[in-house]
Amino acid sequence: MGGVLGVQTVYHPLSRTLFSSKLFSAHVAPPKGAVFDTQSGGWEAYKDDWRYFFDCMLAPSPRQAAAALEKLDIVAATQGAREWPAAQLGQQVNANVQRWVEGAEWWAIRGDEP
């Protein structure tokens, strides 16, 4: 287990999977009294929460986040999530986060946002 910029990561060398508690997280709070059902809805139910978390936590510093991942000195074939709900949707979340990071890097270079 290691920490990068306050992010806890776990690497499983046999499967070459990097698990992160922050890079692929979403903070979701159901309405008061509602039952929080993590088994339903999938990507469509939580995509706005994942994007909001990304915009707040990672988009302001895409270069630093990329540099931190490079310093882990591992070869990860897969990136997974330690926390629910991302754990069940790893590939879809990863693909979107990668797209968002690429967009955030472009905004940082240009000095503006969409």
Coordinates of C-alpha atoms in Angstrom, one line a residue:
M1 CA 0.0 0.0 0.0
G2 CA 1.3 3.4 -0.8
G3 CA 0.2 7.0 -0.7
V4 CA 0.6 9.6 -3.4
L5 CA -0.7 13.2 -2.9
G6 CA -3.0 11.9 -0.1
V7 CA -4.2 9.0 -2.4
Q8 CA -4.0 5.5 -1.0
T9 CA -3.1 2.9 -3.6
V10 CA -2.8 -0.8 -3.5
Y11 CA -0.9 -2.7 -6.2
H12 CA -1.5 -6.4 -6.9
P13 CA 1.7 -7.5 -8.8
L14 CA 0.3 -10.9 -9.9
S15 CA -2.6 -9.3 -11.8
R16 CA -0.8 -6.0 -12.4
T17 CA -3.8 -4.1 -11.0
L18 CA -3.6 -0.7 -9.3
F19 CA -6.4 0.0 -6.9
S20 CA -7.0 3.6 -5.9
S21 CA -9.3 5.0 -3.3
K22 CA -9.4 8.5 -4.8
L23 CA -8.6 8.6 -8.5
F24 CA -11.7 6.6 -9.4
S25 CA -14.0 7.7 -6.6
A26 CA -17.3 9.5 -6.3
H27 CA -18.8 11.1 -3.3
V28 CA -22.5 10.2 -3.3
A29 CA -25.0 11.2 -0.6
P30 CA -28.5 9.9 -1.0
P31 CA -31.4 12.1 0.1
K32 CA -32.2 11.8 3.9
G33 CA -34.2 8.7 4.6
A34 CA -33.4 7.1 1.2
V35 CA -31.9 3.7 0.9
F36 CA -28.6 3.9 -0.9
D37 CA -28.6 1.1 -3.4
T38 CA -25.1 0.6 -4.9
Q39 CA -26.2 -2.3 -7.0
S40 CA -28.5 -0.4 -9.4
G41 CA -28.1 2.3 -11.9
G42 CA -24.4 1.7 -12.8
W43 CA -22.6 4.3 -14.8
E44 CA -25.7 6.2 -15.8
A45 CA -26.8 6.7 -12.1
Y46 CA -23.4 8.0 -10.9
K47 CA -21.7 9.5 -13.9
D48 CA -22.4 13.1 -12.8
D49 CA -21.0 12.3 -9.3
W50 CA -17.8 10.9 -10.8
R51 CA -17.4 13.9 -13.1
Y52 CA -18.0 16.3 -10.2
F53 CA -15.4 14.5 -8.0
F54 CA -12.9 14.5 -10.9
D55 CA -13.5 18.2 -11.6
C56 CA -13.0 19.2 -8.0
M57 CA -10.1 16.9 -7.1
L58 CA -8.1 16.1 -10.2
A59 CA -8.9 18.5 -13.1
P60 CA -7.1 21.4 -11.4
S61 CA -3.8 19.5 -11.4
P62 CA -3.6 17.0 -14.2
R63 CA 0.1 17.2 -14.7
Q64 CA 0.8 16.6 -11.0
A65 CA -1.6 13.6 -10.9
A66 CA 0.1 12.1 -14.0
A67 CA 3.5 12.7 -12.5
A68 CA 2.5 11.1 -9.2
L69 CA 1.3 8.0 -11.0
E70 CA 4.6 7.8 -12.9
K71 CA 6.5 7.9 -9.6
L72 CA 4.8 4.7 -8.4
D73 CA 7.3 2.8 -10.6
I74 CA 5.0 0.0 -11.5
V75 CA 3.5 -1.4 -14.7
A76 CA -0.2 -1.6 -14.2
A77 CA -2.2 -3.4 -16.8
T78 CA -5.4 -2.5 -15.1
Q79 CA -6.6 0.2 -12.8
G80 CA -9.3 -0.6 -10.4
A81 CA -11.1 1.0 -7.5
R82 CA -11.1 0.0 -3.8
E83 CA -14.4 1.8 -3.0
W84 CA -17.9 1.3 -4.1
P85 CA -19.6 2.2 -6.6
A86 CA -16.6 2.4 -8.9
A87 CA -15.4 -1.1 -8.0
Q88 CA -18.1 -2.6 -10.2
L89 CA -17.6 -0.3 -13.1
G90 CA -13.8 0.0 -13.3
Q91 CA -13.4 -0.1 -17.1
Q92 CA -16.1 2.4 -17.9
V93 CA -14.9 4.7 -15.1
N94 CA -11.3 4.4 -16.2
A95 CA -12.1 5.2 -19.8
N96 CA -14.0 8.3 -18.9
V97 CA -11.4 9.5 -16.3
Q98 CA -8.7 9.1 -19.0
R99 CA -10.8 11.2 -21.4
W100 CA -11.3 13.8 -18.7
V101 CA -7.6 13.9 -17.8
E102 CA -6.7 14.4 -21.4
G103 CA -9.2 17.3 -21.6
A104 CA -7.9 18.8 -18.4
E105 CA -4.4 18.7 -19.7
W106 CA -5.5 20.6 -22.8
W107 CA -7.2 23.2 -20.7
A108 CA -4.1 23.7 -18.5
I109 CA -1.9 24.1 -21.6
R110 CA -4.3 26.6 -23.2
G111 CA -5.0 28.4 -19.9
D112 CA -8.8 28.3 -20.3
E113 CA -11.7 25.9 -19.6
P114 CA -14.5 24.8 -21.9

